[in-house]
Short mmCIF file of C-alpha atoms in Angstrom, two decimals:
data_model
loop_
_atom_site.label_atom_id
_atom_site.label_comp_id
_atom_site.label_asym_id
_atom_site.label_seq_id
_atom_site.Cartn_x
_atom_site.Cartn_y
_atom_site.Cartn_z
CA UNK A 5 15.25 16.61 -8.19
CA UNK A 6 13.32 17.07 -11.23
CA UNK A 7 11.48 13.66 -10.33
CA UNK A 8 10.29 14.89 -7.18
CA UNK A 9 9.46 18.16 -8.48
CA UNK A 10 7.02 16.95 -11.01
CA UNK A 11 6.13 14.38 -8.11
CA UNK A 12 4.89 17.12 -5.90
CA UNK A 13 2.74 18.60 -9.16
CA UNK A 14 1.22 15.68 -10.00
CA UNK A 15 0.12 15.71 -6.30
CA UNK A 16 -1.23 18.76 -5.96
CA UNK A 17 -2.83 18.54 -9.25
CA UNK A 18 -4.72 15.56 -7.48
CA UNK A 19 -5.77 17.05 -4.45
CA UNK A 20 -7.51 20.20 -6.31
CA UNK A 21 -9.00 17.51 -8.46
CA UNK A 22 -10.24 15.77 -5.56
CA UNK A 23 -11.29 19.12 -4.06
CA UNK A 24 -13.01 20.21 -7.05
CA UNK A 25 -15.04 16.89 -8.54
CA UNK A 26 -16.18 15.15 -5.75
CA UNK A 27 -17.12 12.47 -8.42
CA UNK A 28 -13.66 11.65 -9.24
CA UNK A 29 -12.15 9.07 -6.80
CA UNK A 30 -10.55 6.02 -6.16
CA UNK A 31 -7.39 4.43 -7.10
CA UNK A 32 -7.35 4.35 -10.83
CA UNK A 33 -8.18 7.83 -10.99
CA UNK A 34 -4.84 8.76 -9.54
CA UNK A 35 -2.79 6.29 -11.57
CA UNK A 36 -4.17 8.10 -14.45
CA UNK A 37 -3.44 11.16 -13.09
CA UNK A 38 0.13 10.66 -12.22
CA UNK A 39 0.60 8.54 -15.83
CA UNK A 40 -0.17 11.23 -17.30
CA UNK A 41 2.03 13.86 -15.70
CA UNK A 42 5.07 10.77 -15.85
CA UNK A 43 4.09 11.18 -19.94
CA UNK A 44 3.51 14.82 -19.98
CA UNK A 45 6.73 15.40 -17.81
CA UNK A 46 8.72 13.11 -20.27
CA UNK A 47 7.43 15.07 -23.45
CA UNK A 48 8.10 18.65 -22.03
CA UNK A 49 11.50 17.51 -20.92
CA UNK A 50 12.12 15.87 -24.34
CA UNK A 51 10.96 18.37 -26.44
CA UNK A 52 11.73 21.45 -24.74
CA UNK A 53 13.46 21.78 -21.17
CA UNK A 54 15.95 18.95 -22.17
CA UNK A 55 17.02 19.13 -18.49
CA UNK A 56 17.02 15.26 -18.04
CA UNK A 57 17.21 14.48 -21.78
CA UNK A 58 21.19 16.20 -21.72
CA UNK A 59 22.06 14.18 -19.25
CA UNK A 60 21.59 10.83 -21.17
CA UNK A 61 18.78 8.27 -21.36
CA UNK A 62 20.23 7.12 -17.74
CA UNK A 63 19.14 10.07 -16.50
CA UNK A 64 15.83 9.96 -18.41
CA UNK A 65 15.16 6.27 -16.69
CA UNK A 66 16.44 7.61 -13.14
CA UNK A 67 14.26 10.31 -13.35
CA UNK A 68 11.07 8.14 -14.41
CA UNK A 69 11.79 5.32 -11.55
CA UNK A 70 12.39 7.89 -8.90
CA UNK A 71 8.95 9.05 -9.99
CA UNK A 72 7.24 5.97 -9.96
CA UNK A 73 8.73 4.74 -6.91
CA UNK A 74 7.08 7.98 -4.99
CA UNK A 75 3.59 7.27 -7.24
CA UNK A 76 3.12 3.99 -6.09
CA UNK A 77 4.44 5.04 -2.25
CA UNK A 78 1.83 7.34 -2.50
CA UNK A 79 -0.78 4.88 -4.18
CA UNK A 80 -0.44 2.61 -1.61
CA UNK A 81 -0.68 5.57 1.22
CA UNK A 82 -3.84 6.59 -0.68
CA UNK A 83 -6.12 3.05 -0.73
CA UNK A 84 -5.35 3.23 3.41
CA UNK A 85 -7.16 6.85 2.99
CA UNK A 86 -9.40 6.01 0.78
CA UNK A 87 -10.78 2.98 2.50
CA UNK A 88 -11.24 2.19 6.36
CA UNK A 89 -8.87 -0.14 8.01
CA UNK A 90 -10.64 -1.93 10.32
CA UNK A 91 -7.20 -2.28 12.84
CA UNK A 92 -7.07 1.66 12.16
CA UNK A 93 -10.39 2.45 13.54
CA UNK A 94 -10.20 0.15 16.08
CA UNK A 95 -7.29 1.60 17.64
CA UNK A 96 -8.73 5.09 17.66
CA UNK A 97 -11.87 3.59 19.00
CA UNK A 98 -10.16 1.99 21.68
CA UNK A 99 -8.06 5.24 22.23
CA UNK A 100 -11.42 7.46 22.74
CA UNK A 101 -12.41 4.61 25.23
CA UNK A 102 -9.77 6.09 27.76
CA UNK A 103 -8.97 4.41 30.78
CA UNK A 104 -11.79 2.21 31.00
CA UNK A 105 -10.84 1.16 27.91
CA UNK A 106 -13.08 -1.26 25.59
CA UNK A 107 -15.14 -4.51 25.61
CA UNK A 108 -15.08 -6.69 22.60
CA UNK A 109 -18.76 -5.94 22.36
CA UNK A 110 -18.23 -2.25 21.93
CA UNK A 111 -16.36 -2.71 19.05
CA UNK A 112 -19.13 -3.88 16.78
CA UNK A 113 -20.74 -0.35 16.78
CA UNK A 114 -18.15 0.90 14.69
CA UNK A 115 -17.09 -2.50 12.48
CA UNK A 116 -20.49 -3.33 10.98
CA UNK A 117 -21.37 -5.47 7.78
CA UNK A 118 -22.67 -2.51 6.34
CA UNK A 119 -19.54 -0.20 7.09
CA UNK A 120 -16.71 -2.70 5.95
CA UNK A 121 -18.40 -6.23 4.26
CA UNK A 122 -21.38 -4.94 2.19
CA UNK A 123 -18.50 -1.83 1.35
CA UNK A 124 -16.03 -4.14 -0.15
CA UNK A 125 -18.65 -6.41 -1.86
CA UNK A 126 -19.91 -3.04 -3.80
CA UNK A 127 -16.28 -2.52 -4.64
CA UNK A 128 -15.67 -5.43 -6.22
CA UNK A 129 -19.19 -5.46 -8.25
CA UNK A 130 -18.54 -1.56 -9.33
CA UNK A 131 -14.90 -2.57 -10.73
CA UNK A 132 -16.72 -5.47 -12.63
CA UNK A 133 -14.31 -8.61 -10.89
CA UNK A 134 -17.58 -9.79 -9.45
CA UNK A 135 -21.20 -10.13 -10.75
CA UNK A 136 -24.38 -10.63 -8.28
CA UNK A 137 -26.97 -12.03 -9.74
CA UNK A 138 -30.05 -13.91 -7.94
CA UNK A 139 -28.14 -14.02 -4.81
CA UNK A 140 -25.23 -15.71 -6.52
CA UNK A 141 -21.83 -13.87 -6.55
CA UNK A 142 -19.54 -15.14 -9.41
CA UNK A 143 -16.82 -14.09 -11.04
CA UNK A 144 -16.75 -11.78 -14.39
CA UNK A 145 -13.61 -12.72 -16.81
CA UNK A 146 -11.34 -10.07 -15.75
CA UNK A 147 -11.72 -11.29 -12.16
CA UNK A 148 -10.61 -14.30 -13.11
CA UNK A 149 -7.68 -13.05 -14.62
CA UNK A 150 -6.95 -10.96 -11.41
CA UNK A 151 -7.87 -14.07 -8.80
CA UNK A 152 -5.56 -16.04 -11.19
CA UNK A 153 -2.77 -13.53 -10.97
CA UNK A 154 -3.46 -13.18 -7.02
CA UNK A 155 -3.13 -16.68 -6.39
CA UNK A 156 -0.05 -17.41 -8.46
CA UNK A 157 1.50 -14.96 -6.62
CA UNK A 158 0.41 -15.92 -2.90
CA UNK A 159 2.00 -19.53 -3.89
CA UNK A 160 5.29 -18.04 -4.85
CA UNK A 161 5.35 -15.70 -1.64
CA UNK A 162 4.15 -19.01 0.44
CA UNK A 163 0.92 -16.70 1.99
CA UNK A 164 -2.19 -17.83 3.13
CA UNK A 165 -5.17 -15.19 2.91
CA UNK A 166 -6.11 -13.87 6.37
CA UNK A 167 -8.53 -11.04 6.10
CA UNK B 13 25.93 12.50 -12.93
CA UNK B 14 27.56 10.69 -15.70
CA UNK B 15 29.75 8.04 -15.93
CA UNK B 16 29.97 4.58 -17.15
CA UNK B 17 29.17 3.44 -13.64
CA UNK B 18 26.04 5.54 -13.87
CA UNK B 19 24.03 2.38 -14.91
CA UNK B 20 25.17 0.86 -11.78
CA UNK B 21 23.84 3.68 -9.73
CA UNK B 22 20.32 3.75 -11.26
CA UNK B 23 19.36 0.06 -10.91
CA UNK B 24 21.05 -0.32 -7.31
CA UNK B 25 17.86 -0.37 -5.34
CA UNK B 26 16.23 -2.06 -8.15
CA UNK B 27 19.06 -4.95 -7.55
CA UNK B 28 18.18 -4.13 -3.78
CA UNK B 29 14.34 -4.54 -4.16
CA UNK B 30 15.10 -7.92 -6.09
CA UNK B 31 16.95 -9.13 -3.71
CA UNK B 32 14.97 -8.22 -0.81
CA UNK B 33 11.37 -10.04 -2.64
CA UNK B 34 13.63 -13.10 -3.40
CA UNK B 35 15.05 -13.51 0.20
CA UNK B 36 11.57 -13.18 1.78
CA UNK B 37 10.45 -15.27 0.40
CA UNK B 38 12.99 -17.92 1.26
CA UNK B 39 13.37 -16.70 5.06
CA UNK B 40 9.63 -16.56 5.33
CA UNK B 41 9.33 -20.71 4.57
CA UNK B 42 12.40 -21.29 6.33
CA UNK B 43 11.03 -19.19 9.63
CA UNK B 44 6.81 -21.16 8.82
CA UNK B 45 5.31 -18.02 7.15
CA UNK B 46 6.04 -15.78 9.65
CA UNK B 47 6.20 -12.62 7.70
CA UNK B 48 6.99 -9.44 9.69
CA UNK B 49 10.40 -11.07 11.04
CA UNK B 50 11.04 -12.39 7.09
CA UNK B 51 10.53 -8.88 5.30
CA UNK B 52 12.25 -7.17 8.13
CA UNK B 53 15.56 -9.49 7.47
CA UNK B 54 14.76 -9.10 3.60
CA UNK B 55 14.51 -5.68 3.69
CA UNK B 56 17.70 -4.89 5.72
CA UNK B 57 19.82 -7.21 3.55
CA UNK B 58 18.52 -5.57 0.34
CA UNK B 59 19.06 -2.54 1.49
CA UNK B 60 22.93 -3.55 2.28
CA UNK B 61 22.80 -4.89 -1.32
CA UNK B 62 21.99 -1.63 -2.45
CA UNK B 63 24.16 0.87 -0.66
CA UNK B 64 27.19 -1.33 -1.47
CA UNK B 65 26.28 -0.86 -5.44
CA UNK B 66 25.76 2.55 -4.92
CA UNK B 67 29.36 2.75 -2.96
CA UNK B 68 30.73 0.79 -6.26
CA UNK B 69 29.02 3.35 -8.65
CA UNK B 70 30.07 6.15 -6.77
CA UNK B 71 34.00 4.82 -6.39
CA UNK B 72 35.48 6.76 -9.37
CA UNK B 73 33.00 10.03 -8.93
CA UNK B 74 34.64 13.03 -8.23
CA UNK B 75 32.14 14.34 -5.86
CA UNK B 76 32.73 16.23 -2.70
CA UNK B 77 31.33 14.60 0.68
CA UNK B 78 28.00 16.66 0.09
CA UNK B 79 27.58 15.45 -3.12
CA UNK B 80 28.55 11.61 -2.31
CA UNK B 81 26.62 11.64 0.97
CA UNK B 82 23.16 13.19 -1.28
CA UNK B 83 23.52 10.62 -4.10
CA UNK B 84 23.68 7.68 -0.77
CA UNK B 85 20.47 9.19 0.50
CA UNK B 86 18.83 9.29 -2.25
CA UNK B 87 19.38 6.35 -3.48
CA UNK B 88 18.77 4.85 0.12
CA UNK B 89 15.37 6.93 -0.63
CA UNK B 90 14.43 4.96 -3.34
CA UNK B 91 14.54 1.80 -1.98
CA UNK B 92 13.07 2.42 0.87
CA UNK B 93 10.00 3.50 -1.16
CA UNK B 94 10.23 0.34 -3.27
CA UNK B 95 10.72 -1.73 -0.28
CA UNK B 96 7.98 0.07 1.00
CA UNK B 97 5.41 -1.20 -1.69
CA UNK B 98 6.58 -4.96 -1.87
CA UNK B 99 5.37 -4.77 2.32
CA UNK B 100 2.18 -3.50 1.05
CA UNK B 101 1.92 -5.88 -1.60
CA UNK B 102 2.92 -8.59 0.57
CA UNK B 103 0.41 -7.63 3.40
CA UNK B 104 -2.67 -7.24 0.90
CA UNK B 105 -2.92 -10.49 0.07
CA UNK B 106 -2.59 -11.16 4.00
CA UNK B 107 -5.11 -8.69 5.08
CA UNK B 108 -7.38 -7.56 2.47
CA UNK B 109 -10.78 -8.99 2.81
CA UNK B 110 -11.55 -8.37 -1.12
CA UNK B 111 -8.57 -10.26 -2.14
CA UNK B 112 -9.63 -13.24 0.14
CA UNK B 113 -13.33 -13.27 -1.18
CA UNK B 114 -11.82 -13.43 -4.79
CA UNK B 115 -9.59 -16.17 -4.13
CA UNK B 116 -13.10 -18.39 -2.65
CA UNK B 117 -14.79 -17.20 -5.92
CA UNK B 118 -11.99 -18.27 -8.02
CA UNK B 119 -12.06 -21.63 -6.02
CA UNK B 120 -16.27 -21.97 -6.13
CA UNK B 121 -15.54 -22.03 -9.90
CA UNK B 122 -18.67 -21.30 -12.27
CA UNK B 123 -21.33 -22.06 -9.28
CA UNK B 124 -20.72 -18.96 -7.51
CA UNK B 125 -21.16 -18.37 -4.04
CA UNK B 126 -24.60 -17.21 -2.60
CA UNK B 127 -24.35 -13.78 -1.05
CA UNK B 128 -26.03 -14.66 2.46
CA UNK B 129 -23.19 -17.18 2.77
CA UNK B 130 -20.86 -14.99 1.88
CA UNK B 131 -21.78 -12.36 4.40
CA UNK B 132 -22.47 -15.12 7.00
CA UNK B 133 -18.82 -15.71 6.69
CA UNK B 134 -17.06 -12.58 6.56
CA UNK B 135 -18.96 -10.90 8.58
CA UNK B 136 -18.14 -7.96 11.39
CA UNK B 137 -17.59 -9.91 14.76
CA UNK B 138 -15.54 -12.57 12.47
CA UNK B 139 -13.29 -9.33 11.72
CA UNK B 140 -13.50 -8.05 15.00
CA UNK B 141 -12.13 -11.25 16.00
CA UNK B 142 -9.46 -11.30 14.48
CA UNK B 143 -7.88 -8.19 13.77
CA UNK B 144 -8.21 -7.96 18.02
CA UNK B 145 -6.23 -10.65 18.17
CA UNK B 146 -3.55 -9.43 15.59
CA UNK B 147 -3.30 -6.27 17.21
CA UNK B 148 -2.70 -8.03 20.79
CA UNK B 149 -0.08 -10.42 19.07
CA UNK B 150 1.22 -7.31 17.49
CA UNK B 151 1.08 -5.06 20.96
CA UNK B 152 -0.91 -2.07 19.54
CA UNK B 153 -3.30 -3.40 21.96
CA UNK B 154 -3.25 -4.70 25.18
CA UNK B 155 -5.87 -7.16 27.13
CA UNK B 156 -6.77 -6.96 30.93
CA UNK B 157 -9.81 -8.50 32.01
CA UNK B 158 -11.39 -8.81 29.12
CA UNK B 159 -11.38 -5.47 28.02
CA UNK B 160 -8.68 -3.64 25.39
CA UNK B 161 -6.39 -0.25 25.57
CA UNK B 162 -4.10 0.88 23.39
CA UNK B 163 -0.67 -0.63 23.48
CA UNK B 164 2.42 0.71 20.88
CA UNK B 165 1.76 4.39 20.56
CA UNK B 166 3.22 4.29 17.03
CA UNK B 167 -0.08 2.59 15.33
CA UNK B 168 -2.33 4.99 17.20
CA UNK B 169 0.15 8.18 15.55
CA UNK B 170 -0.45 6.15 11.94
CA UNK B 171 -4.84 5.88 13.07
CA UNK B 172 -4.49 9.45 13.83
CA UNK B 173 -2.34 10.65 10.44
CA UNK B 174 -4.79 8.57 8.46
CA UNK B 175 -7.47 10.72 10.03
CA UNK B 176 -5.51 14.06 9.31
CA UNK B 177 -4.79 12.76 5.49
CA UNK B 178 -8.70 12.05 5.05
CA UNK B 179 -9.42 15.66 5.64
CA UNK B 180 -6.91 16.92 3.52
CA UNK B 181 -7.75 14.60 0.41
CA UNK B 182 -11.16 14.47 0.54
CA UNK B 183 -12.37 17.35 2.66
CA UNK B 184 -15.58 17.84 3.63
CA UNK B 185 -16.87 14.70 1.78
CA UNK B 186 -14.70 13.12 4.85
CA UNK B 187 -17.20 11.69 7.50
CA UNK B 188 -15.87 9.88 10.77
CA UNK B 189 -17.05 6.21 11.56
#
């Protein structure tokens, strides 16, 4: 209980951020924000409520998974928001179509290189993985790392990249 | 709750969530990489996996039905929201355009890639293209002569609680496409 509790602050702490500083956004914006109320919760419970603390350290760990569990359910929620899923707003698109429903054609008003391509390609030059220079896109170190790390992982899981 | 079998009750969907990643990814080779049907059967059987070690941890509680029954759903909870994240993790590096484009840059090596190519390959229709025809595979749409309408209900309730959650995270910075 005490988990979800400081769950649900850590939430609305966010939205009012969000609310407040249109500036702050994205995804590693709210992992610092809810690392820091998972530390901050910790400490005050610690140190002073000793709530979870009496309990043991078991309760201490059950507390902090519980939490993280719901902070990365609600991370992964969150980059859906945060970005547009193509299949999302084609299924609203084709909703508004009605009866008549839509032609492929129609559906290239709304998924444009500008909206979703150009979008992502910013993304990954803003959170330095990839550098554009003279036309030429390239990897910086850390996307390395991460590409590394993404394609170790695909070979375990026995995925192919679809897109 | 306390207890020596306490230990057992905190890491039972993390035992669940282990076994559910490593029995994906064995179903999904033996079923050709199909992945929904593999993470569905993963899932369920981790989730067995958990609720029996939470029956075992709970076995010498002296909790009333309430009580036993909460602890169940709450640890049933838990793993659902871990199982949860290993299907997005999973379908990221399925879906996700960014993580693809990395993964060509990664194998273009130190040459790079030149932009126009880049966007000449991923480009809208190419997208269009195929998330169509994994929605029609998938049912949330349906085809008749040549034109699309929506098919499973449930995807359009997810479009439209995306929608609602936009407004209520980012307010009137939200625009619609």
């Amino acid at each position: 209980m005490f988990a979800f509790f400081w769950l649900a602050i850590a939430w609305l702490f966010h939205l009012l951020l969000w609310r407040l500083t249109p500036r702050v956004h994205g995804i590693r914006a709210l992992i610092v924000v809810f690392l820091i109320f998972l530390s901050a919760g910790l400490f005050f419970d610690i140190h002073w409520v000793c709530f979870v603390k009496s309990l043991g350290i078991w309760s201490l760990l059950h507390a902090s998974l519980v939490y993280i569990s719901g902070a990365l359910v609600y991370i992964n929620l969150y980059s859906l928001i945060e970005d547009n899923s193509p299949s999302l707003t084609i299924i609203l698109f084709t909703q508004e179509g009605g009866v008549a429903g839509r032609a492929r054609q129609e559906y290239e008003c709304v998924i444009t290189d500008e909206k979703f391509i150009r979008l992502r390609l910013d993304a990954l030059i803003q959170d330095r993985l990839i550098l554009e220079t003279s036309g030429l896109l390239r990897l910086t170190s850390k996307g390395v790392v991460l590409a590394k790390l993404l394609k170790f992982s695909s070979n375990i899981l026995g995925l192919s990249p679809g897109g | 709750m306390t207890g020596h079998l306490y230990p057992l009750f905190v890491l039972a969907p993390v035992c669940g969530l282990l076994v559910d990643s490593v029995l994906h990814v064995i179903v999904s080779r033996m079923l050709r990489g199909r992945q929904i049907p593999s993470l569905a059967v993963a899932f369920l059987l981790g989730g067995l996996v958990s609720c029996l070690l939470t029956v075992q941890a709970l076995k010498c509680s002296m909790f009333n039905s309430v009580e036993y029954w909460s602890c169940q759903m709450g640890n049933c909870l838990f793993y659902a929201a871990l199982g949860f994240c290993y299907f997005n993790f999973v379908n990221l590096h399925i879906a996700s355009l960014r993580i693809r484009i990395l993964l060509e840059l990664l194998s273009a090596g130190s040459e790079g890639l030149d932009v126009k190519a880049v966007l000449s390959k991923y480009n809208a229709r190419d997208i269009i293209n195929r998330r169509l025809e994994r929605l029609c595979i998938g049912r949330q749409l349906l085809e008749r002569n040549q034109r699309y309408y929506v098919g499973n209900r449930l995807f359009l309730l997810i479009a439209r609680c995306n929608v609602l959650a936009k407004q209520l995270i980012q307010g009137g910075r939200y625009r619609k496409l």
